[in-house]
Coordinates of C-alpha atoms in Angstrom, one line a residue:
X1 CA -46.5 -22.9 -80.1
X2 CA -48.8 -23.3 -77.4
X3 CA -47.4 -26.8 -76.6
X4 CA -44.2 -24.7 -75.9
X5 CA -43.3 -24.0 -72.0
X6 CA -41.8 -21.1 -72.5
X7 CA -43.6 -17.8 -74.0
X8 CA -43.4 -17.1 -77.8
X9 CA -44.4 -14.1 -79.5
X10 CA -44.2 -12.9 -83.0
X11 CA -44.2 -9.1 -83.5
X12 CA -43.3 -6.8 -87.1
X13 CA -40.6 -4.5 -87.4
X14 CA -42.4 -1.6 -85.8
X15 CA -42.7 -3.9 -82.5
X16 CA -46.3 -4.8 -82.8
X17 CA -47.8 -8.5 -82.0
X18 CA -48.5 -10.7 -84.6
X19 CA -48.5 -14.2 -82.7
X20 CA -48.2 -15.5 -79.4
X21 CA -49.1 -18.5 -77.7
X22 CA -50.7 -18.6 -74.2
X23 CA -47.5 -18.5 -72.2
X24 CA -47.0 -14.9 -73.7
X25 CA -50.6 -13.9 -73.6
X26 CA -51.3 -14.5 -70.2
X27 CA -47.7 -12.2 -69.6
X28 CA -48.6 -9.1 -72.4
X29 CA -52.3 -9.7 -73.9
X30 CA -55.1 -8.0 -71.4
X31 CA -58.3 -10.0 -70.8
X32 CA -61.2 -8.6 -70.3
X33 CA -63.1 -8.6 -66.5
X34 CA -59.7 -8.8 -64.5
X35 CA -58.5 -6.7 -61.6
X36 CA -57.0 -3.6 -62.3
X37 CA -53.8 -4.3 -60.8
X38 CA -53.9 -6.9 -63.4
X39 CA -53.9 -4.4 -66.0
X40 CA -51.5 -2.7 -64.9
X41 CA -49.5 -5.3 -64.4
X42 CA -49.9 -6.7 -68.3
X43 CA -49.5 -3.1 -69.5
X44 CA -46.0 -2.5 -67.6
X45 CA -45.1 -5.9 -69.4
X46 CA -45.9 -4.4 -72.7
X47 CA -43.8 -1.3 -72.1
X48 CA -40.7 -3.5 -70.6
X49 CA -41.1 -6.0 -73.5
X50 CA -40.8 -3.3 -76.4
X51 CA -37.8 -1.3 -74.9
X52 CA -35.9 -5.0 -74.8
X53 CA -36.9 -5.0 -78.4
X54 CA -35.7 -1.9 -79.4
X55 CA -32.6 -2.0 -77.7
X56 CA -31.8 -5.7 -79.5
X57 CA -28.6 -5.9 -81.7
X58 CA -28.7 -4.9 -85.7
X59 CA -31.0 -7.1 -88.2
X60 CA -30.1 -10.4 -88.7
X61 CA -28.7 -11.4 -85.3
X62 CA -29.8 -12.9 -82.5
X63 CA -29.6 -11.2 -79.3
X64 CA -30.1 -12.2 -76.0
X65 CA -30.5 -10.0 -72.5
X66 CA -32.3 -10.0 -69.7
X67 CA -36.0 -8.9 -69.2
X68 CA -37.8 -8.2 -66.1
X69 CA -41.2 -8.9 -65.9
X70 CA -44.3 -8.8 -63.4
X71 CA -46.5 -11.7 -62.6
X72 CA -50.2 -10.1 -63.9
X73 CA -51.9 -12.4 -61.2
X74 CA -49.7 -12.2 -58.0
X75 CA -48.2 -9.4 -58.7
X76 CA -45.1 -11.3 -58.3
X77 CA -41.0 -10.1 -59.9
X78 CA -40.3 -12.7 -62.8
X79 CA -37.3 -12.4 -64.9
X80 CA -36.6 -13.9 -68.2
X81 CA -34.2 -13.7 -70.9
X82 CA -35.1 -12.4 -74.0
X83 CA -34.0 -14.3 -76.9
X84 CA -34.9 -12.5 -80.3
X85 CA -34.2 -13.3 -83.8
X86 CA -35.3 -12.0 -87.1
X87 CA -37.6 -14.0 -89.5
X88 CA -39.8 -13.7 -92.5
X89 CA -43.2 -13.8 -92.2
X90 CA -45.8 -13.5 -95.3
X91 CA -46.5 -9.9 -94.2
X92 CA -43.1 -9.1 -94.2
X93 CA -40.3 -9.6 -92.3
X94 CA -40.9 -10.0 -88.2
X95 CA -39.2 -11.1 -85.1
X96 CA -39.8 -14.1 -82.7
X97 CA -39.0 -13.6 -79.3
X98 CA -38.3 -16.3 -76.8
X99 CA -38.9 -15.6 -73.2
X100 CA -37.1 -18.1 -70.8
X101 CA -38.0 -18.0 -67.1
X102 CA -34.6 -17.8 -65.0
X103 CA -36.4 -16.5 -61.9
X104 CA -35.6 -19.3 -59.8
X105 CA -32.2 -20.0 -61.8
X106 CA -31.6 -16.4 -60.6
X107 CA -32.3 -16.4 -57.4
X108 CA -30.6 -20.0 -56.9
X109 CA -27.7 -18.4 -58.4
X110 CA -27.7 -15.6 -56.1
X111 CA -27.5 -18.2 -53.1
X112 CA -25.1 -19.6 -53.7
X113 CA -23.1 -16.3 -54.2
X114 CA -24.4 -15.1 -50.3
X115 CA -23.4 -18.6 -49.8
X116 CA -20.2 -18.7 -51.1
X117 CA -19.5 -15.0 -49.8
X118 CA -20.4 -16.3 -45.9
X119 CA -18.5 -19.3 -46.6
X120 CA -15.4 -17.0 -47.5
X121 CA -16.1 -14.6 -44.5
X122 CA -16.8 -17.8 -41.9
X123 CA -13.2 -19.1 -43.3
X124 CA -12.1 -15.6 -43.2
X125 CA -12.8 -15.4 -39.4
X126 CA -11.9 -18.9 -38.7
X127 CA -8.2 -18.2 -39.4
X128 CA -8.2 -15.3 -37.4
X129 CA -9.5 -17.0 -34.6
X130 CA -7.3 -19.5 -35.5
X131 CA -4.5 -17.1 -35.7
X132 CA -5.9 -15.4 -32.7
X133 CA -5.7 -18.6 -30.8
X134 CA -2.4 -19.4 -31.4
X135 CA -0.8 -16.0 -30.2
X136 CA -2.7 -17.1 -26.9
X137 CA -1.6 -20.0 -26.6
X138 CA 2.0 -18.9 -27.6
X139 CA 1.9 -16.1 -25.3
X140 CA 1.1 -18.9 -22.0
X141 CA 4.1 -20.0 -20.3
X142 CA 2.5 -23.2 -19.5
X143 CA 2.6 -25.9 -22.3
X144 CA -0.9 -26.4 -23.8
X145 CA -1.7 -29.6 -25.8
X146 CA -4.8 -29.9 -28.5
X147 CA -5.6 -33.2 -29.7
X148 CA -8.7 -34.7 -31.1
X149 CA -11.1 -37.2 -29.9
X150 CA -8.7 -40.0 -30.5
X151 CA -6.3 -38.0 -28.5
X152 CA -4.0 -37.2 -31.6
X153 CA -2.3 -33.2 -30.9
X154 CA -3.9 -31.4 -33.0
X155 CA -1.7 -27.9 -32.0
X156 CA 0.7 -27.2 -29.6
X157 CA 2.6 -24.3 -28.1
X158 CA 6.0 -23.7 -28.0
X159 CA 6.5 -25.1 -24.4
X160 CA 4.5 -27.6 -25.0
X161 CA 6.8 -28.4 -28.5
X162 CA 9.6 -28.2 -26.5
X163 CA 8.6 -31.3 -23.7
X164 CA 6.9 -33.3 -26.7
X165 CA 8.6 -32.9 -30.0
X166 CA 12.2 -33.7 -30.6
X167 CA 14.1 -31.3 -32.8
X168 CA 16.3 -32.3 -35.6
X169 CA 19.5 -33.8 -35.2
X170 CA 19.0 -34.4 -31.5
X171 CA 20.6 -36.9 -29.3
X172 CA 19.5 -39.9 -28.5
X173 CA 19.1 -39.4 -25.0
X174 CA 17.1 -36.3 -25.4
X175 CA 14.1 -37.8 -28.2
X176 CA 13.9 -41.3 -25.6
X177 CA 12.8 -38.2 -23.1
X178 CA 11.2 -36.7 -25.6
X179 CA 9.2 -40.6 -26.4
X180 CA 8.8 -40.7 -22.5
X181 CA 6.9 -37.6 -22.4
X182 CA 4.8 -38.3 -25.2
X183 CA 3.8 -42.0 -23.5
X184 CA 3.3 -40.2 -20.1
X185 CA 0.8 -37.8 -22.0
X186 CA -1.0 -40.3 -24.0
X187 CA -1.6 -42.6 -21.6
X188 CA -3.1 -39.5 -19.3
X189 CA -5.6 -38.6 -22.5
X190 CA -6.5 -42.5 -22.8
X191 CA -7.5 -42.4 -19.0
X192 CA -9.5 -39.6 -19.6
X193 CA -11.2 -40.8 -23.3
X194 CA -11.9 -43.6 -21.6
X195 CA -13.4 -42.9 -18.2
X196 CA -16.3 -40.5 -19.6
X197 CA -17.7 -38.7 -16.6
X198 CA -17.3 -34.8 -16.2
X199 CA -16.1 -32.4 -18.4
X200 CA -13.0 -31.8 -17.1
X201 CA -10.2 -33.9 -15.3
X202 CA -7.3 -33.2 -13.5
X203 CA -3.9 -35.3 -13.0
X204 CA -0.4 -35.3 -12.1
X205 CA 2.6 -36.1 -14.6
X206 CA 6.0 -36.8 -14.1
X207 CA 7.9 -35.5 -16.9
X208 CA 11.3 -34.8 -17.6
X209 CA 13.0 -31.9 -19.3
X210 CA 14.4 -33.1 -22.7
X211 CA 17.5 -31.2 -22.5
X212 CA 18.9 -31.7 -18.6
X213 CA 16.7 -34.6 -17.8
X214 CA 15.5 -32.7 -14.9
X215 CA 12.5 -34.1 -13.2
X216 CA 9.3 -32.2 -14.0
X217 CA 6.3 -32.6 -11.8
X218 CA 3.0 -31.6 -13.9
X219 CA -0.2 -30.8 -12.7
X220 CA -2.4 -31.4 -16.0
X221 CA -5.9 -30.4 -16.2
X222 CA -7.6 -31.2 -19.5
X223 CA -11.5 -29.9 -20.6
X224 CA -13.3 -31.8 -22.9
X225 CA -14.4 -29.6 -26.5
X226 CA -18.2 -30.6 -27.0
X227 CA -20.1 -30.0 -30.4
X228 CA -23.5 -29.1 -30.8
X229 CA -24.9 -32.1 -30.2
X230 CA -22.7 -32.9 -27.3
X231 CA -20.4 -34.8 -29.4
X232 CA -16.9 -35.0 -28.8
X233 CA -14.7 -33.1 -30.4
X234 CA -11.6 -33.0 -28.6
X235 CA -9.5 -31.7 -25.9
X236 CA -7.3 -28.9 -25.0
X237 CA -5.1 -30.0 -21.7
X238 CA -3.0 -27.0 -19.4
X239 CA 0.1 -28.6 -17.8
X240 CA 1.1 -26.5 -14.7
X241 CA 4.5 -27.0 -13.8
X242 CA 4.5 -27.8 -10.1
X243 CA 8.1 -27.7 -8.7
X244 CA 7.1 -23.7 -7.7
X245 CA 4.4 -25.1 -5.8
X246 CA 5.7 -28.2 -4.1
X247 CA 8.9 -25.5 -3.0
X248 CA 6.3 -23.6 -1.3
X249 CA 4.6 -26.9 0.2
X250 CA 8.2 -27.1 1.5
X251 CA 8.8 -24.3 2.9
X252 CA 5.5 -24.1 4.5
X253 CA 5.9 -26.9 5.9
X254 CA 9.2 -25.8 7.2
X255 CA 7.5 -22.4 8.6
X256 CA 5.3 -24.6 10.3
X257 CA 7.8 -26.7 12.2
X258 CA 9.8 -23.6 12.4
X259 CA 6.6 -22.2 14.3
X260 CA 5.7 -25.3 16.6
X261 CA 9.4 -24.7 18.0
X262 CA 8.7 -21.2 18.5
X263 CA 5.8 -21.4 20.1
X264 CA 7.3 -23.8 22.2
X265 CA 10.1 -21.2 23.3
X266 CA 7.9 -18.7 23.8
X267 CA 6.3 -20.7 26.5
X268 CA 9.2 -21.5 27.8
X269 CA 10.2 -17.9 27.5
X270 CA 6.6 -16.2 29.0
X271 CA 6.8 -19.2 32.0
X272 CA 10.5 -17.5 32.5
X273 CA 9.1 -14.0 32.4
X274 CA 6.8 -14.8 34.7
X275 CA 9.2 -16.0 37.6
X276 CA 11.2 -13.4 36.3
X277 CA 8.4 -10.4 36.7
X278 CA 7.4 -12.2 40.2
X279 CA 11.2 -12.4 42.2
X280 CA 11.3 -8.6 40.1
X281 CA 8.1 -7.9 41.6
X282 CA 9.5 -9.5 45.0
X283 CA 12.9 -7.0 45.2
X284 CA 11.0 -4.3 44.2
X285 CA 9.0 -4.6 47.2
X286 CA 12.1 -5.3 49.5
X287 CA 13.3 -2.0 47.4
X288 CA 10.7 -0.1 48.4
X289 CA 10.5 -1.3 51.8
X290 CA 13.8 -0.3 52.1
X291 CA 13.6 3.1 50.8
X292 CA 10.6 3.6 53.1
X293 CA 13.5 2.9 55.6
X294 CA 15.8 4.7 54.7
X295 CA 13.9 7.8 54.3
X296 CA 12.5 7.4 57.2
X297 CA 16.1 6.6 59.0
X298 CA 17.7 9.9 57.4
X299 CA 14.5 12.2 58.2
X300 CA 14.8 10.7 61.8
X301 CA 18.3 11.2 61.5
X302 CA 18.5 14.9 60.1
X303 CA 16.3 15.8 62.8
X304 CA 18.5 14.4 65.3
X305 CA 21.3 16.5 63.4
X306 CA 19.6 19.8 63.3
X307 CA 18.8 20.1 67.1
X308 CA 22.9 20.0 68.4
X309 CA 23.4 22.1 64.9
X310 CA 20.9 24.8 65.7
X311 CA 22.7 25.0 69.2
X312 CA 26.1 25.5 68.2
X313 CA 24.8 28.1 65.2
X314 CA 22.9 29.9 68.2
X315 CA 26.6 30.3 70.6
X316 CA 28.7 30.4 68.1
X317 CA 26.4 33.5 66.9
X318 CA 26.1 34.7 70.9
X319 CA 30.1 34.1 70.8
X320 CA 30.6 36.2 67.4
X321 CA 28.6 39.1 68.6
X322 CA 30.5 39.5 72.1
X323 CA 27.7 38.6 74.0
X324 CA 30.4 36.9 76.4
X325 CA 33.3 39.8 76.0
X326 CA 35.6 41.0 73.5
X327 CA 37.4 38.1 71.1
X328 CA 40.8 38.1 69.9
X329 CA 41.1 37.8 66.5
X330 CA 42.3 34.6 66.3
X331 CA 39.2 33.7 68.1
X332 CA 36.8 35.1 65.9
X333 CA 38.5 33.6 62.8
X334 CA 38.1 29.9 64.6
X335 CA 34.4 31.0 65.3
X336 CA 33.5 32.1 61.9
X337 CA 35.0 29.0 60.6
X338 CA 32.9 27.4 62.7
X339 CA 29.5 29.3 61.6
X340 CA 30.5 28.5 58.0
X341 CA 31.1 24.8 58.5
X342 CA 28.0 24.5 60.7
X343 CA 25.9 26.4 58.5
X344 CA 27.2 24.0 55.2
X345 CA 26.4 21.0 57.4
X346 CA 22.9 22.3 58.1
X347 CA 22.6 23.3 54.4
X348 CA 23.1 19.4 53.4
X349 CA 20.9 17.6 56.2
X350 CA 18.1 19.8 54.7
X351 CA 18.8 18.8 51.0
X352 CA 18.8 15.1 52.7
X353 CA 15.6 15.5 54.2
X354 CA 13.8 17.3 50.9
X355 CA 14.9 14.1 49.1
X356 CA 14.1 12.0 51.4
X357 CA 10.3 13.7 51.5
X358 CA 10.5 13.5 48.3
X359 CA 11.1 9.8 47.7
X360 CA 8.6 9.5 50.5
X361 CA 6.0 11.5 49.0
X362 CA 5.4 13.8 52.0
X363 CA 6.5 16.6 50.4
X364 CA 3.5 19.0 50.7
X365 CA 2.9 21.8 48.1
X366 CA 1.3 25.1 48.8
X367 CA 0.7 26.9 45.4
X368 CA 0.1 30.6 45.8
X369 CA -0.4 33.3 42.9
X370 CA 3.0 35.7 43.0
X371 CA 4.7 37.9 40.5
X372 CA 7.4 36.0 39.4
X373 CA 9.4 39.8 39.3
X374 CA 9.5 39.9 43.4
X375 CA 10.5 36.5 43.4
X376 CA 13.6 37.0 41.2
X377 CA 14.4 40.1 43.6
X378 CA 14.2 38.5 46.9
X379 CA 16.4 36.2 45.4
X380 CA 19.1 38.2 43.9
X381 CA 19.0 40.2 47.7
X382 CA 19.7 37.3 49.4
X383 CA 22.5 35.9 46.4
X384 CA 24.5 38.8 47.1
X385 CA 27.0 37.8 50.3
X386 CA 28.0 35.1 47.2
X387 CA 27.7 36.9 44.6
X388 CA 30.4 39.2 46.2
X389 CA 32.6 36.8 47.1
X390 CA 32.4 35.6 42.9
X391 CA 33.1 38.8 42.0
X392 CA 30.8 38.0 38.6
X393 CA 28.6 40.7 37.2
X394 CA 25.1 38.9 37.6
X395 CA 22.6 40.1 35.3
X396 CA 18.6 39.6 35.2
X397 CA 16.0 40.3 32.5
X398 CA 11.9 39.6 33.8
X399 CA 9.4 41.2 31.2
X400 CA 6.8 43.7 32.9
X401 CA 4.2 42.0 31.3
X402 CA 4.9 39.0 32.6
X403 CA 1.6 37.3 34.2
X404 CA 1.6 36.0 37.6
X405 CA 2.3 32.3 38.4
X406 CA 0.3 30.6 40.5
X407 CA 2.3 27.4 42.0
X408 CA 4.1 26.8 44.7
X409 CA 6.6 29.8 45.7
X410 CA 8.9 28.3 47.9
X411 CA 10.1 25.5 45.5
X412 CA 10.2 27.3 42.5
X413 CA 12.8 30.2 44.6
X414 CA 14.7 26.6 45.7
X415 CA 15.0 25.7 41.9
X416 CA 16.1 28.9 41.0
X417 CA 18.3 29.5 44.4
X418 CA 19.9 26.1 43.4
X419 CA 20.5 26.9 39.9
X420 CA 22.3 30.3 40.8
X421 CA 24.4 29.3 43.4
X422 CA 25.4 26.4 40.8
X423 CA 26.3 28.7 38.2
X424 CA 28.0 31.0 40.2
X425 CA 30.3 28.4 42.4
X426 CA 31.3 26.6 38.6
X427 CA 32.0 30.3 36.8
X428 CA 35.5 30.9 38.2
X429 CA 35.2 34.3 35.6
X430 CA 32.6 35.6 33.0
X431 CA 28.9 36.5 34.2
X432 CA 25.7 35.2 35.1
X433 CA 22.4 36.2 33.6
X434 CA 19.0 35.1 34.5
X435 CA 16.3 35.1 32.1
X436 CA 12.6 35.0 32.2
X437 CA 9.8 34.4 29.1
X438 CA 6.2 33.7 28.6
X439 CA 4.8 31.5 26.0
X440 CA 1.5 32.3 25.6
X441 CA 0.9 29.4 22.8
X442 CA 1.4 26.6 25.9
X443 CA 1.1 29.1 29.2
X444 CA 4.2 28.1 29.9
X445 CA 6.9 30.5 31.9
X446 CA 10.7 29.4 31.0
X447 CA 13.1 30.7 33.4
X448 CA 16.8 30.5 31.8
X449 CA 20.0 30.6 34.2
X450 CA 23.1 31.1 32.0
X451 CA 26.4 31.2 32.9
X452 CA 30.4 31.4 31.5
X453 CA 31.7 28.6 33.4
X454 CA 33.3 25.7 33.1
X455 CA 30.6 23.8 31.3
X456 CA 29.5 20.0 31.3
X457 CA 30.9 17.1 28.5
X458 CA 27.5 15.9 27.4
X459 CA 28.2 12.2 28.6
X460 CA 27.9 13.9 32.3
X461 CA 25.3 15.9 31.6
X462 CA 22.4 13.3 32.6
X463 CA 24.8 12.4 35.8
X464 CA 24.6 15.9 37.2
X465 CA 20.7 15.0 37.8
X466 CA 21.5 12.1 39.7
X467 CA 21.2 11.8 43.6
X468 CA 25.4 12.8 45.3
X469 CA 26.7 13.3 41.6
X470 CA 28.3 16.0 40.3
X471 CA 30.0 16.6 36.8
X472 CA 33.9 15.6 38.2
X473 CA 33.0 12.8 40.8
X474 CA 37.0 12.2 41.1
X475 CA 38.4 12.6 44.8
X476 CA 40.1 15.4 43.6
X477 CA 37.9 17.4 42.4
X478 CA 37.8 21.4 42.5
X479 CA 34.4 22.1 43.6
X480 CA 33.0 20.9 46.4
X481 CA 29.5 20.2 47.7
X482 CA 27.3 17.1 47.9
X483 CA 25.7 17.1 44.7
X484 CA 21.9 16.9 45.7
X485 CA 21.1 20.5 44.1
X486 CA 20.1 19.3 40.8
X487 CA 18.8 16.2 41.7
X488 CA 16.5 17.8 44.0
X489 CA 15.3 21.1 41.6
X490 CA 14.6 18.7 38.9
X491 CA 12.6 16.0 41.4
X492 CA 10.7 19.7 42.4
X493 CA 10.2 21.0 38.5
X494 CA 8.6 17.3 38.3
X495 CA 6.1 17.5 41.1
X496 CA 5.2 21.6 39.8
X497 CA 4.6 19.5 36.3
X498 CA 7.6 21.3 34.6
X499 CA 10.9 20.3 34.1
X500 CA 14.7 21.2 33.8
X501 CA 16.4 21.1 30.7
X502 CA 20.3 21.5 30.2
X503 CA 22.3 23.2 27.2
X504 CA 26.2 23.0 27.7
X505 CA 30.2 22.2 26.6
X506 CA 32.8 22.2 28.0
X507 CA 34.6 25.4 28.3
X508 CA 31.7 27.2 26.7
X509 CA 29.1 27.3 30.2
X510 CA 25.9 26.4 30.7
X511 CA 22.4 27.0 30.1
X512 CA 19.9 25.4 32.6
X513 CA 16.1 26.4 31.9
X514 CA 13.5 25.5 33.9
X515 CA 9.9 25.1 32.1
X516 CA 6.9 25.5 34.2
X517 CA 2.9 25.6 34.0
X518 CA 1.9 29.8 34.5
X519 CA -1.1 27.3 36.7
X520 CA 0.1 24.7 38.9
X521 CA -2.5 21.6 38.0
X522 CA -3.6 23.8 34.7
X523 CA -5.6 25.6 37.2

């Protein structure tokens, strides 16, 4: 027994050892002067030995099952199976028990199931990578080749299926592109296998579409697969069709010609611009040279005007008030003519000589702080001998509160004088209302001069501004007068830093406001 490998033991029916060899003894038999996790060890073997037995199958069998056990020296897990069988003995009849060690069988066992079960999860993962891969490289709109060292494809994409492999039933003319493709392609991967060098490599292809024969320039760029130890392992190329790309190369190109030329006309253009802007700057001068002169010819020339005028205003006056005797009627009507016509002529040489101060920039101002409310009076007092002979109802409105302006008086009453005797020569019936508001927001006074008249198209209603223009400019127009009112109110609401603004129709009247600073200068 003891020559046996494997333990042995002998017990009775009521479980208690008859026989054993060594092997068993040193598992289940005690020895004296040992550690006492050696006893402990042998005495937990005992207890796990005798619930095997008395769990074994009925008499007369053998049985077999599995029995855990401790290593008494190392302390050590050892398992074994338990094979029992019943034999006579000549004390009666006993059982031998066969203990074979399967620790190692076990645990090889159980290797190779982790193994197998991380084998089945790596293979597992690997086709879902896999799988994974190929919805990437389905998804890419670029063909995508993967071949192995030997430059065999080991998977393509559709677009790359579509340049390289012909389909079924397919003309002739289509698999000899197909062929072509393939050569153009292989012969790219031998270059590559062949040259060694870096990782990756980049070419150019000239394919052509299987189905329309149309050219295809590729741009190919392949990266060499390396294994762990720098091996090999194959390659996955990207070819980038390049017909996009050698279109914008064109056009570029184009732009950039298209540029050179333009560049070239705007120097032409600038050098034209520039003798332009000079013979420009050249008249401008002349123009203001002769402006100069011609404000200076018609002040010189008003003045000579207003010296014989001023005499025949002074007898005609002497004449009119009988200095000289009694006139006949007839004599007075000639007279008064007279007054009127010289008085109308003296009225335009000074309109002549404000715009001509004006152009010249001698036109002084004076501000002064006033009540805009005496202003409007004065005005309306001296308005009347016309507004009689109109035979309009003129009407005024000036807020109490009003603040007082501090600009220059006499324009602003020559705006407003012009204004009113405008709207009450073109108002042949109606009224004409003056209007007066303060914005306290911008500090601004608006003076509004309405009337019922005639009105103004609103294709003349920037002419009316302009320097001798009136509204009707034919020769036989109804109104007379030189047109210089307007133009010179709005060239005065400039230099008081306002302005003149017009509302009208035809028919329907007019509406001329003038918007000035409450402070000449902000001040």
């Amino acid at each position: 027994m003891d020559a046996v490998p494997d333990p042995i033991l002998l017990t009775d029916p009521e479980g208690r050892l008859i026989l054993a060899n060594s092997r068993a003894e040193a598992l289940l038999v005690a020895r004296e002067g040992r550690s006492e996790g050696y006893a402990r060890a042998v005495a937990l073997n005992n207890l796990l030995f005798s619930a095997a037995l008395a769990s074994r199958t009925p008499e007369g069998q053998v049985s077999r099952r599995e029995l855990p056990l401790v290593d008494p020296f190392d302390g050590s897990d050892l398992l074994f199976e338990l094979i029992s069988l019943p034999t006579g003995v000549p004390a009666g009849p006993g059982v031998v028990s066969i203990l074979r060690n399967v620790t190692d069988l076990r645990r090889a066992t159980e290797e190779m199931e982790e193994n197998y079960r991380r084998l089945r999860e790596a293979e597992a993962q690997a086709r879902a990578e896999r799988d994974q891969l190929d919805l990437i490289i389905d998804s890419v709109a670029d063909p995508i080749l993967v071949t192995d060292p030997n430059g065999a494809i080991l998977l393509m994409n559709a677009p790359a299926e579509r340049l390289f492999t012909p389909q079924p039933g397919a003309p002739d003319e289509v698999a000899m592109r197909v062929q072509a493709n393939d050569a153009h392609v292989s012969s790219f991967f031998a270059n590559l296998l062949f040259s060694g060098g870096a990782a990756r490599h980049r070419g150019f292809l000239g394919l052509h579409d299987p189905e329309t024969g149309e050219a295809l320039p590729m741009e190919a760029v392949a990266g060499k697969v390396l294994g762990p130890q720098g091996e090999l392992v194959g390659l996955v190329t990207i070819l980038h069709d390049r017909r996009e790309a050698l279109e914008r190369e064109r056009l570029y190109e184009q732009l950039r010609q298209a540029s050179v030329e333009l560049e070239e006309k705007v120097r032409q253009a600038t050098a034209e611009l520039v003798w332009q802007n000079e013979l420009l700057r050249r008249q401008a001068l002349q123009l203001e040279q002769a402006s100069a002169a011609k404000s200076q010819f018609l002040a010189n020339m008003s003045h000579e005007f207003r010296t014989p005028l001023n005499a025949i205003l002074g007898y005609t006056s002497l004449l009119l008030q009988g200095v000289v005797g009694e006139l006949a009627p007839a004599q007075r009507r000639s007279l008064e003519r007279v007054d009127s016509s010289a008085r109308h002529l003296l009225a335009l040489i000074n309109d002549i000589l404000d715009i001509s101060r004006i152009e010249a920039g001698k036109m002084p101002l004076h501000p002064s702080e006033f009540a805009l409310a005496d202003l409007v009076a004065e005005l309306m007092a001296e308005l009347e001998p016309i507004v009689a002979r109109a035979r309009l109802p003129v009407y005024r409105e000036v807020p109490d509160d009003l603040p007082p302006l501090r600009t220059d008086r006499a324009k602003v009453k020559q705006i407003l004088l012009n204004l009113m005797t405008n709207a009450l020569k073109f108002t042949p019936e109606g009224w004409v209302e003056l209007h007066a508001a303060w914005d306290a927001d911008t500090d601004r006074v608006r003076v509004a001069v309405t009337d019922t008249g005639i009105g103004i198209a609103e294709p003349d209603q920037q002419r009316v501004f302009e320097d001798f223009s009136q509204a009707d400019s034919s020769p036989t127009r109804a109104y007379g007068g030189a047109g210089l009112g307007l133009a010179i109110s709005r060239r005065l609401a400039s230099m008081l830093g306002g302005e003149i603004t017009l509302v009208s129709a035809p028919g329907r009247g007019s509406t001329f406001t003038l918007v000035l600073p409450r402070a000449l200068g902000g001040r």
